[in-house]
Every structure is written in structure tokens, then in C-alpha cells.
Coordinates of C-alpha atoms in Angstrom, one line a residue:
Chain A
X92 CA -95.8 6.9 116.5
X93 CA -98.4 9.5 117.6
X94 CA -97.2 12.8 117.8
X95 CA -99.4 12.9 121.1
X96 CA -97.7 9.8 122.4
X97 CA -94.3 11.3 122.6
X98 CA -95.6 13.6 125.4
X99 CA -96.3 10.0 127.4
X100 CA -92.9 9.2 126.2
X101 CA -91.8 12.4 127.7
X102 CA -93.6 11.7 131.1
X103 CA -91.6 8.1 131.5
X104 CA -87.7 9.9 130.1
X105 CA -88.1 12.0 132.7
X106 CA -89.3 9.6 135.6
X107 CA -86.5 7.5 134.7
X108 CA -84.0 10.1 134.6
X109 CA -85.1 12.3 137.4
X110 CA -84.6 9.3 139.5
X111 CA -81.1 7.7 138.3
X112 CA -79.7 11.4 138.3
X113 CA -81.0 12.1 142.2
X114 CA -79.7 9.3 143.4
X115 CA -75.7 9.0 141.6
X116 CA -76.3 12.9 143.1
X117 CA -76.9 11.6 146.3
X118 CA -74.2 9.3 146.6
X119 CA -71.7 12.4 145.2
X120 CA -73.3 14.3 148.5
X121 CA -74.6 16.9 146.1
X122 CA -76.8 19.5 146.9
X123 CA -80.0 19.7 146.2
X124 CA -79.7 22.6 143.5
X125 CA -77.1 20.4 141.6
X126 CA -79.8 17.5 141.2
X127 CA -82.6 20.5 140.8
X128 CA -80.2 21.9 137.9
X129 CA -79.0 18.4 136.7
X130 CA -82.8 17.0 136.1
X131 CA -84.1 20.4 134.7
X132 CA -81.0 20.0 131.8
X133 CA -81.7 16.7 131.1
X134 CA -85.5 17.1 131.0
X135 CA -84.6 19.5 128.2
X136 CA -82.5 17.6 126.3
X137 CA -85.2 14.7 126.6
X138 CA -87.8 17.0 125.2
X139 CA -85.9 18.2 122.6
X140 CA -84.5 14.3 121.5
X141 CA -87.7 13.2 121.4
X142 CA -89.6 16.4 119.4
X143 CA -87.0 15.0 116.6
X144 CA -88.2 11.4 116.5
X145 CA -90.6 11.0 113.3
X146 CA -94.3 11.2 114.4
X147 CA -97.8 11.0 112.5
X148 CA -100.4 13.9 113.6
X149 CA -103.9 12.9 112.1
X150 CA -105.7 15.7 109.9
X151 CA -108.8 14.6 110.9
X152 CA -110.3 12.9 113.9
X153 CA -113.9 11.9 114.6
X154 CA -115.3 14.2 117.8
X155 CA -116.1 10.6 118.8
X156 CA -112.6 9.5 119.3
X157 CA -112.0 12.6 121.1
X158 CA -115.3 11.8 122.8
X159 CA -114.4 8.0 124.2
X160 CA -111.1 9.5 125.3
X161 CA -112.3 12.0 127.6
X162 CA -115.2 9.6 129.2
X163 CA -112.3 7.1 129.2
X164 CA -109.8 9.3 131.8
X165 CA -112.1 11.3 133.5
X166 CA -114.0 8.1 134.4
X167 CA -110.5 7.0 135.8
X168 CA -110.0 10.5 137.9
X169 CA -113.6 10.2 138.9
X170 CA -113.5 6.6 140.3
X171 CA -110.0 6.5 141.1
X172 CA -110.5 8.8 144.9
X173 CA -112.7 6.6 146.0
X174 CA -110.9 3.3 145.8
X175 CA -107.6 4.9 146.8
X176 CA -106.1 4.3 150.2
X177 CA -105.0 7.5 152.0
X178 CA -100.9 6.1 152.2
X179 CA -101.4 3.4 149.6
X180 CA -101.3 -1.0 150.4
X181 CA -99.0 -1.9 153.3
X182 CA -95.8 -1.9 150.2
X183 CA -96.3 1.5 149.4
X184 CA -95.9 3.1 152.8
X185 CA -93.6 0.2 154.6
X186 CA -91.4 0.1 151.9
X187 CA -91.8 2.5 148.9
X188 CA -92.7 5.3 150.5
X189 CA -90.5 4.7 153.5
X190 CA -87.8 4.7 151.0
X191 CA -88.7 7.8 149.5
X192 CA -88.9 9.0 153.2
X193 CA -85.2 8.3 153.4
X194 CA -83.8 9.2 150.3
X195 CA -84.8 12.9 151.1
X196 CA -82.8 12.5 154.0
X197 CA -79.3 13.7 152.5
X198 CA -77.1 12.7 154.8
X199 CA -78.8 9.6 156.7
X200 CA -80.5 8.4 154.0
X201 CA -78.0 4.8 154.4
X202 CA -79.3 4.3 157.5
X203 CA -82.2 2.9 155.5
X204 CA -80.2 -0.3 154.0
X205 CA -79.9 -1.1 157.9
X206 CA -83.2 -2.4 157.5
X207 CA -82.6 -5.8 156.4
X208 CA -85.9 -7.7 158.1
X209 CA -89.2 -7.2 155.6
X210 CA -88.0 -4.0 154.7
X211 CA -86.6 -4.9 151.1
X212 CA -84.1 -2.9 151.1
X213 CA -82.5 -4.5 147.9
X214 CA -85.8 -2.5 145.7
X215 CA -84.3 -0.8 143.1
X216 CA -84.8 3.3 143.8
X217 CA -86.6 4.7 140.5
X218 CA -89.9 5.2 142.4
X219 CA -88.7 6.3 145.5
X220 CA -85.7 8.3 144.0
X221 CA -88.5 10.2 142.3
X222 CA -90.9 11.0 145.0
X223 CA -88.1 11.7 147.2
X224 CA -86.8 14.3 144.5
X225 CA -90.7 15.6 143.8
X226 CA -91.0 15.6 148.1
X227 CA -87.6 17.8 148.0
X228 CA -89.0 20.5 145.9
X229 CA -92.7 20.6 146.3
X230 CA -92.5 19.9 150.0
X231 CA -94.4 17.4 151.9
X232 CA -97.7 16.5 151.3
X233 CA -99.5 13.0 150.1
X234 CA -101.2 14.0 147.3
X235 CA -97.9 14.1 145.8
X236 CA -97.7 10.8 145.6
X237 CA -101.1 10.4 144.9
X238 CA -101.1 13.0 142.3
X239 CA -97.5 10.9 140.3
X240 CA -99.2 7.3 140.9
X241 CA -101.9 8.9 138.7
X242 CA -100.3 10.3 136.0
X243 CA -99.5 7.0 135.4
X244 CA -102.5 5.4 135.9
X245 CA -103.8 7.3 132.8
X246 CA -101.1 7.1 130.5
X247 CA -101.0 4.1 130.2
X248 CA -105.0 3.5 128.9
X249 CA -104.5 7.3 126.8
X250 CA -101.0 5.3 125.5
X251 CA -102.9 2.5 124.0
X252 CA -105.8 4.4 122.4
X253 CA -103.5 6.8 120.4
X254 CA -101.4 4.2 119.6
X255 CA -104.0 2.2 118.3
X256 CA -107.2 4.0 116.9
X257 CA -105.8 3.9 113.5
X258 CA -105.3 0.5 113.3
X259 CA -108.9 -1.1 114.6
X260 CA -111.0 1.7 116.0
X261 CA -113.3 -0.4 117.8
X262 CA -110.8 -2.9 119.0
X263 CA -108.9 0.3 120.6
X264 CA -112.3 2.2 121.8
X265 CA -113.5 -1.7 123.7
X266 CA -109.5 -2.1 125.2
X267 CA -109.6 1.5 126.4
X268 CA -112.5 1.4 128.2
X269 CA -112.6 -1.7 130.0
X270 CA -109.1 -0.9 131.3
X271 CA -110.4 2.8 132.3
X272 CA -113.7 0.6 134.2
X273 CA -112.1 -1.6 135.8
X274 CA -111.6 -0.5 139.3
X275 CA -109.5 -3.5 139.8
X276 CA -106.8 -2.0 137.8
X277 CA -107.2 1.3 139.5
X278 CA -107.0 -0.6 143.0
X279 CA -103.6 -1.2 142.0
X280 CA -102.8 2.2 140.1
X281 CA -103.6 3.6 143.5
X282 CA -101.7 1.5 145.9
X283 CA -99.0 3.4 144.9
X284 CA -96.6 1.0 144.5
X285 CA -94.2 0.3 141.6
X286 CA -95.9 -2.3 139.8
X287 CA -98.0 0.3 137.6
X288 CA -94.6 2.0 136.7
X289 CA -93.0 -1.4 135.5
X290 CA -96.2 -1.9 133.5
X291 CA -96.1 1.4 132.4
X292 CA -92.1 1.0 131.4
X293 CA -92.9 -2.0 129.7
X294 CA -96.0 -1.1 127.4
X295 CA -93.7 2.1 126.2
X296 CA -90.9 -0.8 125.5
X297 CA -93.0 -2.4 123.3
X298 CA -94.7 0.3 121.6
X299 CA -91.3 2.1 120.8
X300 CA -90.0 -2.0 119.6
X301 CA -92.8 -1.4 116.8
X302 CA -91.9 2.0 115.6
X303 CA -88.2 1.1 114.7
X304 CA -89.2 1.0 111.4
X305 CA -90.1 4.1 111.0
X306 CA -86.8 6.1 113.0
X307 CA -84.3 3.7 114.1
X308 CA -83.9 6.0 117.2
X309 CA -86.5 4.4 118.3
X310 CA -84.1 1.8 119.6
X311 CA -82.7 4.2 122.0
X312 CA -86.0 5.1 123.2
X313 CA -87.1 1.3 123.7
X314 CA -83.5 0.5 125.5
X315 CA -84.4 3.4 127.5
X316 CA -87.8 2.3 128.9
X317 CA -86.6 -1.4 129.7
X318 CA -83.2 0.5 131.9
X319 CA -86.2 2.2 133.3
X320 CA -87.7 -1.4 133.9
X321 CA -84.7 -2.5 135.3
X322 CA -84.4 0.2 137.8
X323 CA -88.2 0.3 139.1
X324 CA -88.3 -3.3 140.2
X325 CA -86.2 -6.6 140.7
X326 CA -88.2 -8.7 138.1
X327 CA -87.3 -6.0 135.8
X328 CA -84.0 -7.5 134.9
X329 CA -85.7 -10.5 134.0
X330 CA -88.4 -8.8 132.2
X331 CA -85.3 -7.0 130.1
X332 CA -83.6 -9.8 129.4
X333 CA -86.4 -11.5 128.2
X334 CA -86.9 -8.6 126.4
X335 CA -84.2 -8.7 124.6
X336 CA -84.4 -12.5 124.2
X337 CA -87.4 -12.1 121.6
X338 CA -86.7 -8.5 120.4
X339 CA -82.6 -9.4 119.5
X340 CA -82.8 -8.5 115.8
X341 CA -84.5 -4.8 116.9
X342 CA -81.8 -4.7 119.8
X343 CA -78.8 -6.4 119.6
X344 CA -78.5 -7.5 115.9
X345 CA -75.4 -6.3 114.1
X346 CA -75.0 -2.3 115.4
X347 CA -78.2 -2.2 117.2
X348 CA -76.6 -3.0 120.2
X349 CA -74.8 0.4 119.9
X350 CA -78.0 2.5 120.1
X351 CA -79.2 0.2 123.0
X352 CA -76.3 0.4 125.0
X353 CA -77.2 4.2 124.9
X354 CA -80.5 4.0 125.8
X355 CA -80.3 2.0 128.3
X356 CA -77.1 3.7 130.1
X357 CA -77.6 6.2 132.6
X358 CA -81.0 4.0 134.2
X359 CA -78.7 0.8 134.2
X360 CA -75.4 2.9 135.7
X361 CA -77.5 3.6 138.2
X362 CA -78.8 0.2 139.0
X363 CA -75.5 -1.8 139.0
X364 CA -74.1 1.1 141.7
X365 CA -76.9 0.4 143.7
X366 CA -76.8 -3.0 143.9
X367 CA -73.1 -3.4 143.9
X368 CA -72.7 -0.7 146.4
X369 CA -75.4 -0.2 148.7
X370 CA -78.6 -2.8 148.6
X371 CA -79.0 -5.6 151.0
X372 CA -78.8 -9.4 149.0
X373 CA -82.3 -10.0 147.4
X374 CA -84.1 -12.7 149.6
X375 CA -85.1 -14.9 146.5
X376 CA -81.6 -14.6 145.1
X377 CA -79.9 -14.9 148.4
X378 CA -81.0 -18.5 149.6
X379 CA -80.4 -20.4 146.7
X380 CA -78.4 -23.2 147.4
X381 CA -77.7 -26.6 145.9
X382 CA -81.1 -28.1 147.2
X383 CA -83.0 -25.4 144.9
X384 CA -83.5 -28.4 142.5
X385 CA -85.1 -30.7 144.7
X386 CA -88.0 -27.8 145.0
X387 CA -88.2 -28.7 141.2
X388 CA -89.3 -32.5 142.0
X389 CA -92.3 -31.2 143.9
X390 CA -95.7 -31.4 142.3
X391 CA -97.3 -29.8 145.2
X392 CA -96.0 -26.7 144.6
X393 CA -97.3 -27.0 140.5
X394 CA -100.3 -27.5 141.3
X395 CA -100.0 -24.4 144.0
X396 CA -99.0 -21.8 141.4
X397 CA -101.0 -23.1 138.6
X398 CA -103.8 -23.0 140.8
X399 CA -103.2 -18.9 141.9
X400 CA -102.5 -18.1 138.0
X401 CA -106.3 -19.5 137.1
X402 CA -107.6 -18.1 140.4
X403 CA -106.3 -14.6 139.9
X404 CA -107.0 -14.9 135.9
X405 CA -110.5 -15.5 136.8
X406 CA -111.1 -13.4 138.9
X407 CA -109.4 -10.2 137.8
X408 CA -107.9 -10.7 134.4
X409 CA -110.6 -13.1 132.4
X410 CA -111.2 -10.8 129.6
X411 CA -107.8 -10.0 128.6
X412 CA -107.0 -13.5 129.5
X413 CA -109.9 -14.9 127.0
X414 CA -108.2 -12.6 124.6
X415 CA -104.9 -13.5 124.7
X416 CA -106.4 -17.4 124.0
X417 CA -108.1 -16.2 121.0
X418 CA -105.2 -14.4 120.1
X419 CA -103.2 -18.0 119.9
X420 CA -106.2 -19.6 118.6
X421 CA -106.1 -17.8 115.5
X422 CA -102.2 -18.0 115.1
X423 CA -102.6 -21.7 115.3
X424 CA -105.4 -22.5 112.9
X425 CA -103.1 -20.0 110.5
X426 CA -100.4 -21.9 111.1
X427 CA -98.4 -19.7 112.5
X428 CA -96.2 -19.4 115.6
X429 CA -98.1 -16.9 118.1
X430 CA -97.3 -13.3 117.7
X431 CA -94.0 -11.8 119.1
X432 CA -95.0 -9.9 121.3
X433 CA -97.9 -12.1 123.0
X434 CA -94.7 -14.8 122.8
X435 CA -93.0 -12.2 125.3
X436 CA -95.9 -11.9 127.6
X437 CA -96.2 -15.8 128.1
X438 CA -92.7 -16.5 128.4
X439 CA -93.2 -13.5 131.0
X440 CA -95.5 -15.5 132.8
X441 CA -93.6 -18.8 133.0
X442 CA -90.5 -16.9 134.5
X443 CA -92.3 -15.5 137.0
X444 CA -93.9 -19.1 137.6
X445 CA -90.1 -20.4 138.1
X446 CA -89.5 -17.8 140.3
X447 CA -92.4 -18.8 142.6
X448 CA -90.6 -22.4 142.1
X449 CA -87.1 -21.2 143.7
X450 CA -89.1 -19.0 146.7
X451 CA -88.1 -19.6 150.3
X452 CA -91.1 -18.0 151.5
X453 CA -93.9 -19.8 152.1
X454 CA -95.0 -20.5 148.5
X455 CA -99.0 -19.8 149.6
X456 CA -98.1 -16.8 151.1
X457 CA -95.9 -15.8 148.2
X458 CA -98.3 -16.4 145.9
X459 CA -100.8 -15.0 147.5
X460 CA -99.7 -11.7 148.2
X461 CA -98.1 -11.1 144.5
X462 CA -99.2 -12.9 142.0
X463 CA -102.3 -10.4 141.1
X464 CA -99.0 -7.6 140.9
X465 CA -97.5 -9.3 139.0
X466 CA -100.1 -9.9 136.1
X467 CA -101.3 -6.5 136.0
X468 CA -97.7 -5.7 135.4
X469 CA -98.0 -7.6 132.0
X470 CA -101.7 -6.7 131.1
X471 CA -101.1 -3.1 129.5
X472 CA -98.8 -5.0 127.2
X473 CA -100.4 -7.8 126.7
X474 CA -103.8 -5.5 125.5
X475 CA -101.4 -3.3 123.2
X476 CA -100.0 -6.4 122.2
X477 CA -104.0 -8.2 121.4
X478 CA -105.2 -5.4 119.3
X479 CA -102.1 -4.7 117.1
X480 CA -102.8 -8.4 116.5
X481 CA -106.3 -8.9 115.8
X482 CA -106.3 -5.7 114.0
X483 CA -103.5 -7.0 111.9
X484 CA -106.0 -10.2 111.0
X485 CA -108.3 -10.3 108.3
X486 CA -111.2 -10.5 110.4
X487 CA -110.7 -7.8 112.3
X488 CA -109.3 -5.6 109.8
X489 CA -112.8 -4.0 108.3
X490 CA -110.3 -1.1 107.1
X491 CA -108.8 -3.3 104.5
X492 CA -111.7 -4.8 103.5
X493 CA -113.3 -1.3 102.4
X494 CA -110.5 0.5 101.0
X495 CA -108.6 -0.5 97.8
X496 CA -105.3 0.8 99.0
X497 CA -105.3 1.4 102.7
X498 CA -102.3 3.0 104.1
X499 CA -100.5 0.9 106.5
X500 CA -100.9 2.6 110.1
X501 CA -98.4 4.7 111.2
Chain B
X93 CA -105.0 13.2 117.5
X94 CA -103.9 16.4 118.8
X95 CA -100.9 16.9 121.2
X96 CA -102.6 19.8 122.9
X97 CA -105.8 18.3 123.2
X98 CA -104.3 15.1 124.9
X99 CA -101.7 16.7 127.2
X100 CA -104.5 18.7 128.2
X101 CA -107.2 15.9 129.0
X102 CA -104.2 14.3 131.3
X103 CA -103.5 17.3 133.4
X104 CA -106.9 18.4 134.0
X105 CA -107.8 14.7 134.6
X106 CA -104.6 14.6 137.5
X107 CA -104.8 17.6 138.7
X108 CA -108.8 16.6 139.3
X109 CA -108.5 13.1 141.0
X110 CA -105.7 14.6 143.0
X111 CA -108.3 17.1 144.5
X112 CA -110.4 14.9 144.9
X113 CA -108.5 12.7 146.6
X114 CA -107.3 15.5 148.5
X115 CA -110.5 16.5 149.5
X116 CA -112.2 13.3 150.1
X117 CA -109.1 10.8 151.7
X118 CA -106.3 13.0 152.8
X119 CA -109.1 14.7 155.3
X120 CA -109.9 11.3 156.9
X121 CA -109.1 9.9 160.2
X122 CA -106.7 6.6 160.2
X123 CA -107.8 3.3 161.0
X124 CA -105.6 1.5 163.8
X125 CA -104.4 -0.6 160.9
X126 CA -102.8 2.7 159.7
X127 CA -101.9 4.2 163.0
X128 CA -100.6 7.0 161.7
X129 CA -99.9 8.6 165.1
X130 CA -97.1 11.2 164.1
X131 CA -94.5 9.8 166.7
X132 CA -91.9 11.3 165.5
X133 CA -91.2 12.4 162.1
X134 CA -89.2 9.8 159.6
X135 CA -86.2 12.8 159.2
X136 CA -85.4 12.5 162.6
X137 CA -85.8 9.2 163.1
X138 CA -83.3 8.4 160.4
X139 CA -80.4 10.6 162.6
X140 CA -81.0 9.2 165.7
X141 CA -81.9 5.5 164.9
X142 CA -79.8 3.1 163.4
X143 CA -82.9 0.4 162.7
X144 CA -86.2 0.4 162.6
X145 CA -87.0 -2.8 163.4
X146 CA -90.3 -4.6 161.7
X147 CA -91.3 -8.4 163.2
X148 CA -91.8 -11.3 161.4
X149 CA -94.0 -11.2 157.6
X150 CA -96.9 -9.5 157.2
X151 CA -99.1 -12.4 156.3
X152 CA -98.9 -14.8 158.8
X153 CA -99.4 -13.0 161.8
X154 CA -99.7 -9.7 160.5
X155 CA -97.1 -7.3 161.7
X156 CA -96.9 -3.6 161.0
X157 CA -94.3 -0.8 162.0
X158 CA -96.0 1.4 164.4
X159 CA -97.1 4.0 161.4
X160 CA -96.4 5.0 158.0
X161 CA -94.3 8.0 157.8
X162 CA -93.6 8.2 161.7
X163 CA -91.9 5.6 162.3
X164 CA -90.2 4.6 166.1
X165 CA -88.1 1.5 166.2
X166 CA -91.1 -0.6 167.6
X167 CA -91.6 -4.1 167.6
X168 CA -95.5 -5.1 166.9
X169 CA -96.5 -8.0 168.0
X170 CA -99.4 -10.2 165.9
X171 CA -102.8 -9.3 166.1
X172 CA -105.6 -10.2 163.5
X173 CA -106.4 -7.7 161.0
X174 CA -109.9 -9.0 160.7
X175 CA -110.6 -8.2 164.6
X176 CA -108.9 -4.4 164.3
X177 CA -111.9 -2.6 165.1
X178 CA -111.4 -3.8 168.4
X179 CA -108.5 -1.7 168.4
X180 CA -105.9 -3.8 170.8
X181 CA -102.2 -3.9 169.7
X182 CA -99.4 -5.0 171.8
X183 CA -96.2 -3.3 170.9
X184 CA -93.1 -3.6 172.0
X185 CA -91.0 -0.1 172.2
X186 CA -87.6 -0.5 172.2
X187 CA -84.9 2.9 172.5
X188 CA -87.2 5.7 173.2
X189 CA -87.5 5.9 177.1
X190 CA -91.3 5.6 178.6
X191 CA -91.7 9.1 179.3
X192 CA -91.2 10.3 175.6
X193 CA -93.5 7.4 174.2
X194 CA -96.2 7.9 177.1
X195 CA -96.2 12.0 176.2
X196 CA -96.7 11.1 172.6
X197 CA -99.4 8.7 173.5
X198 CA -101.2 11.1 175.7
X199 CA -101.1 13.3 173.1
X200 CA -102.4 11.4 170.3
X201 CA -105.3 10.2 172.7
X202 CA -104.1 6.8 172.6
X203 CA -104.7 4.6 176.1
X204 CA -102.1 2.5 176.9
X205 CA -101.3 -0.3 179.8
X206 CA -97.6 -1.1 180.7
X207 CA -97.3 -4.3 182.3
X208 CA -94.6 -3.0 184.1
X209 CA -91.4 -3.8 182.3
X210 CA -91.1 -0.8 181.0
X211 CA -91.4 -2.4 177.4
X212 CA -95.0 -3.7 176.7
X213 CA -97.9 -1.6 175.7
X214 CA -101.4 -2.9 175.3
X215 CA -102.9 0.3 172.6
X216 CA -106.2 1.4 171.7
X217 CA -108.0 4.5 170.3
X218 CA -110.0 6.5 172.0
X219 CA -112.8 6.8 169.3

């Protein structure tokens, strides 16, 4: 790991933990200066924690590096203005943002699960917990939430440079900037919703999985990011599970469920008390009956969602898409099964296709106004997870090919 | 690569979209389809209302609460996004009485026709 990385890490900690520790505070009927006090204490212990975890700091890095990285973000802050909507898409500021308009409301701030029709009051609170908490102390003002959405817009390209310059320089250099051009992904980042923040979760999830090696604490800090996955969205349970479906012997093997149980604690506390105690039933969830299965028999609605992934892969996600393909490709004519991690994102992508199966929405509609969400939620992963890969393959690997005894990258 | 050098990329780069932004979005005047009319402000709403009330799905027909952070419990009825420049929404106002909505309205130089039951309200901008 990056000894610049562990800043990111710091960024997502405290997200996660600002949020869970507003809201059990709001539910206690806390004042604000307890949460203020609470949040500042744990941001302290988080930075501490994670100064501990073993890191790599290059001696030497080419001005060039340094040079693509800076084009890389500032071409984000540059381009990122003009594509943003003033209050963020129709989710951000009818439900996110209302949220967060709530939650600051100490006292009232149930009134807001009395909003049962299109108001999704069943969204778990880690994005609007934190605005809410941000609003509380910095006052009103939208480029607050502007100014958060952002931060992790950027990480998340900056995340997968430092993380993988060493291994294939090029392959990192190409990855980073297409990501940091394409103004479809900053449509998105700037929506200001909390599909960037599960994306952003995720990637750190997977990054962390990778380091174990290196400091088994690392566990804790992977645990940590899926709770935070978990508490962001809905399909972030499923993402978790799935999670730890393909990463059991990091997670759960033997006592490495101890370390995860830690990690994952305060985000997932948080969650369970919020859907046990407060949120409305999930509309997906909630009208599932014993005629779900027959939805199963219909081919119509195959051909419907395999129609939107190829439409929305097309038109927004063909390169990463093209490289995912090559990525199985290569596994194949090796011989191999696909990578682990590329494994994840697939299997990803076929539980959010049985999702879509089990909707009682209009499946069009559904489809329609999510599916593109819900792929740019995998793509930071799926990129981290492509060039680890390729880099790791003899082709790609011009490193290995020049150097007698290359050390392995950090 | 260096800690400080990164951390310090990422701030300068946030704190320079978010002027931006500040400068170049927060400054602009809302479309109908954000109708940000500052009705009354979300705190108070959240005391005195027990609902705020949204119609239908937002695809199909297209509904919207009355405005982002100023929300009244308002029912608003279908119109087509693609037409909104003309700027014609028929909302139903539920709670507040008239003369608290028509002030606000007046205010906000919004022109309005009631239809007489006290409920309906045909809206448009003025520019």
C-alpha cells in the first residue's frame, strides 16, 4: 500500500464513521457538540490506526508521474463545474439531499420516514448522515455538497494511479486518464448521489483485500469499507455478501472473521438500527410474494435487461467493458479460471440482473433509470481490478522482462 | 509518490472546482424543472408537516415536489419535461391556506390561476 493512499483511506474512515456516529447520536437526542466531540475522537483514532498500517513511499518518482497526475485531477476540477447541476439529478435533491435536510433537523428529523410514496425512505443514511453533520457545522450552503461529492470524485481516479504505477506504468497512466476524461463519469460524480460513494467504498475494499499480505490489519480496513458499503446504499448488502462470498479465505477463514467483525462493526450497528427501527420496508424487498417465480418464466423481460446492459455498455462503459473481455480472454487461453476479483465484478452484474428480475416496477422504467448507476458503481473496481491483472501477465509485464530480479510491487 | 504532494494536489483541486462551481452554477437562475422557489424552508416544514406528499413515479408522467430544499406538501400533477420551457404546471396545494401560498407566489414572481376550489394552481414564471 501507498503511503499516499492511506490519506484516501483516511478520507472514506471518516465518511463512514462521521455518519454511523451522527446518526446512533441522533437517535440518543444528543447534542450537537457530543457528535461534534464524538467524530473529532474518532477521526483521531482513525488517523492514528491507519499511520500504523505498513506502507511503501517510493524514493524516486519520475516528474512525469507526478506530471499525469496533476493533468489527471485538475482536468476533473476543471470539467467537473460545467457538467454539474446546481442541486444534483432529481435523487440527489428529492431524496438524498432531502434526507440530509431532515437529519439536521434534531428533533423532527422522523417526520421524514413518513414519507413512504417515491421518497425511499428505507436508503441507508451514510450520505445524508454526513452532509447533514457537514451542513450542522459549516452551515448551509450547496457547495457543500458539491465540494464532498468531489472529493470523491477524485479519489477515486488518484486511488488507482498510486496504487498501480508500480505495477504497469502505462497501464495505470491509460486507466487514469480516460476515467479523469470521461465526462460521463463525472455526470454521475456530480449528481451527487450515493452511487460514487459505494463505488468509491468498494474500490478501497478491494484494494485493502490485496494488501492483506503485507499487514493483516488490512482485514479490518477492507471489513470496514464494505460496512461503509452497506450503509451508503441497499445493494450494498448484496455487494458485501458477495464480497465475502469470493474473498472468504481473506475474511472469514479460520480467525479472520475476528478482525472482520471489527471492521465492519460500528458502520453495520448502525445499519441494522436503522432498518430494524426506523426505515420504511424496501419496495423491491417488500412485494415479493409466492408469484416472484413466475417473473422467472418470462423471456420478455431477459431479453429487456440484457438489452439495457449492452445498451448502457455501449454507450458509456465500452472501453472498460472491452477490457474486462480481454481480461477473460486471456485467463481462458491460459487455462485458467478468470481473475478473482474480475469473478466479483461479474457475479456483481448478474445479481443486479436478478434483481431487475424480482422488480415490481415497471421493468423498462426500472431499467431505465438505474442501470447506468449501477455499472459505474462497479467500474472503479472493475479498472483497479484490469490492470493488476494485465500487469500481472507476461505481456504486459515489460518490468519483468528487463530486470533480472524485479521486486514484486508493493 | 509523496503523501504531501498528493494530499495537496486533492485539496487544491476541491477547493478549485468547488469555486468554480460556486461561481459559475450556484449564481444561476433555476429552471421550472427545479423550481426552487424558497416556499418555506425544509426546517420548518419538518415541525409543522407530518408528509410531504410526492405523486405517482417520476418516469411515467414525471412528477416533482414543488422544489428542492423548500418543500410544501404539494401534489404536482404530470406535465412533460420535454415541453417545460413552456413553463405550465398544475399543482395541487394541500394544508397551507391560499393566502400564504398566493403571498409566496407573488413574491417569487410566479403567476398563478385558481380555478376556484381553492386547491388548483395553473404556474408559470414570469421570465
Amino acid at each position: 500500500m501507498q503511503k499516499s493512499s492511506i490519506y484516501i483511506y483516511f478520507v472514506a474512515a471518516s465518511i463512514g464513521c462521521m455518519s454511523s456516529i451522527y446518526f446512533l447520536l441522533l437517535i440518543l437526542h444528543l447534542p450537537l457538540i457530543v457528535s461534534g466531540i464524538a467524530t473529532l475522537s474518532a477521526f483521531y483514532f482513525i488517523a492514528k490506526w491507519l499511520m500504523q498500517l505498513k506502507t511503501v513511499e517510493d524514493e524516486y518518482v519520475s516528474p512525469v508521474k507526478y506530471a499525469i497526475l496533476i493533468y489527471g485531477l485538475f482536468s476533473i476540477a476543471y470539467t467537473a463545474p460545467s457538467i454539474a447541476l446546481k442541486h444534483g439529478a432529481w435523487d440527489a435533491w428529492a431524496i438524498w439531499n432531502l434526507h440530509a435536510g431532515y437529519l439536521q433537523d434534531s428533533h423532527n428529523w422522523k417526520n421524514m420516514f413518513l414519507n413512504t410514496s417515491a421518497a425511499h425512505a428505507d436508503y441507508p443514511l451514510a450520505l445524508p448522515a454526513s452532509i447533514a453533520f457537514i451542513h450542522k457545522l459549516a452551515g448551509d450552503g450547496l457547495w457543500i455538497n458539491y465540494m464532498f461529492h468531489f472529493l470523491i470524485a477524485i479519489s477515486i481516479p488518484a486511488i488507482i494511479y498510486l496504487q498501480t504505477h508500480k505495477r504497469s506504468w502505462l497501464l495505470s497512466a491509460i486507466a487514469f486518464i480516460l476515467i479523469c476524461k470521461d465526462d460521463f463519469y463525472i455526470t454521475l460524480a456530480t449528481y451527487q448521489m450515493a452511487d460514487t460513494m459505494i463505488a468509491f467504498f468498494l474500490l478501497l475494499a478491494m484494494i485493502a483485500i490485496d494488501n492483506i499480505d503485507n499487514d493483516k490489519r488490512y482485514r479490518i480496513v477492507s471489513a470496514a469499507m464494505l460496512g461503509c458499503c452497506i450503509w451508503t446504499k441497499n445493494e450494498g448488502i448484496m455487494l458485501a455478501l458477495l464480497f465475502l462470498l469470493f474473498f472468504y479465505k481473506e475474511l472469514l477463514y479460520k480467525k479472520a472473521y475476528r478482525d472482520t467483525l471489527i471492521g465492519i462493526a460500528l458502520p453495520l450497528i448502525a445499519y441494522v438500527i436503522f432498518k430494524t427501527g426506523f426505515a420504511t420496508q424496501n419496495d423491491i424487498m417488500g412485494s415479493q410474494s409466492s408469484s416472484t417465480l413466475s417473473l422467472f418464466a418470462d423471456t420478455e423481460r431477459y431479453k429487456l435487461i440484457f438489452t439495457a446492459w449492452k445498451d448502457s455498455i455501449n454507450m458509456h462503459y465500452y472501453t472498460i467493458s472491452c477490457v474486462v473481455a480481454l481480461c477473460i480472454l486471456l485467463a481462458v487461453l491460459r487455462g485458467k479460471f478468470p481473475d478473482r476479483k474480475i469473478s466479483f465484478v461479474f457475479a456483481a452484474c448478474i445479481a443486479y440482473s436478478v434483481v431487475y428480475m424480482i422488480t415490481p416496477h415497471d421493468l423498462s422504467w426500472h431499467l431505465k433509470t438505474s442501470i447506468d448507476r449501477l455499472i459505474h458503481q462497479l467500474m472503479p473496481a472493475s479498472a483497479y481490478a484490469c490492470i493488476v491483472y494485465l500487469a500481472n501477465t507476461s505481456f504486459f509485464n515489460f518490468r519483468a522482462r528487463f530486470v533480472t530480479n524485479p521486486q514484486s510491487p508493493e | 509518490m509523496k503523501p504531501l504532494i498528493i494530499v495537496s494536489v486533492l485539496l487544491i483541486c476541491t477547493v478549485l472546482s468547488t469555486a468554480l462551481y460556486n461561481k459559475n452554477v450556484v449564481g444561476k437562475q433555476d429552471t421550472i424543472d427545479s423550481f426552487c422557489i424558497g416556499l418555506k424552508p425544509i426546517k420548518d416544514i419538518v415541525s409543522t408537516s407530518s408528509r410531504i406528499s410526492f405523486a405517482g413515479d417520476a418516469y411515467h408522467n414525471e412528477f416533482y415536489p414543488i422544489s428542492r430544499y423548500y418543500l410544501l406538501p404539494v401534489y404536482i400533477r404530470p406535465y412533460d419535461k420535454t415541453t417545460h420551457n413552456d413553463t405550465l404546471l398544475t399543482v395541487e396545494v394541500s394544508q397551507y391556506p391560499d393566502s400564504t401560498i398566493n403571498s409566496i407566489l407573488e413574491k417569487r414572481h410566479i403567476i398563478y390561476t385558481n380555478n376556484n376550489n381553492g386547491y388548483i394552481y395553473k404556474l408559470s414564471t414570469s421570465n
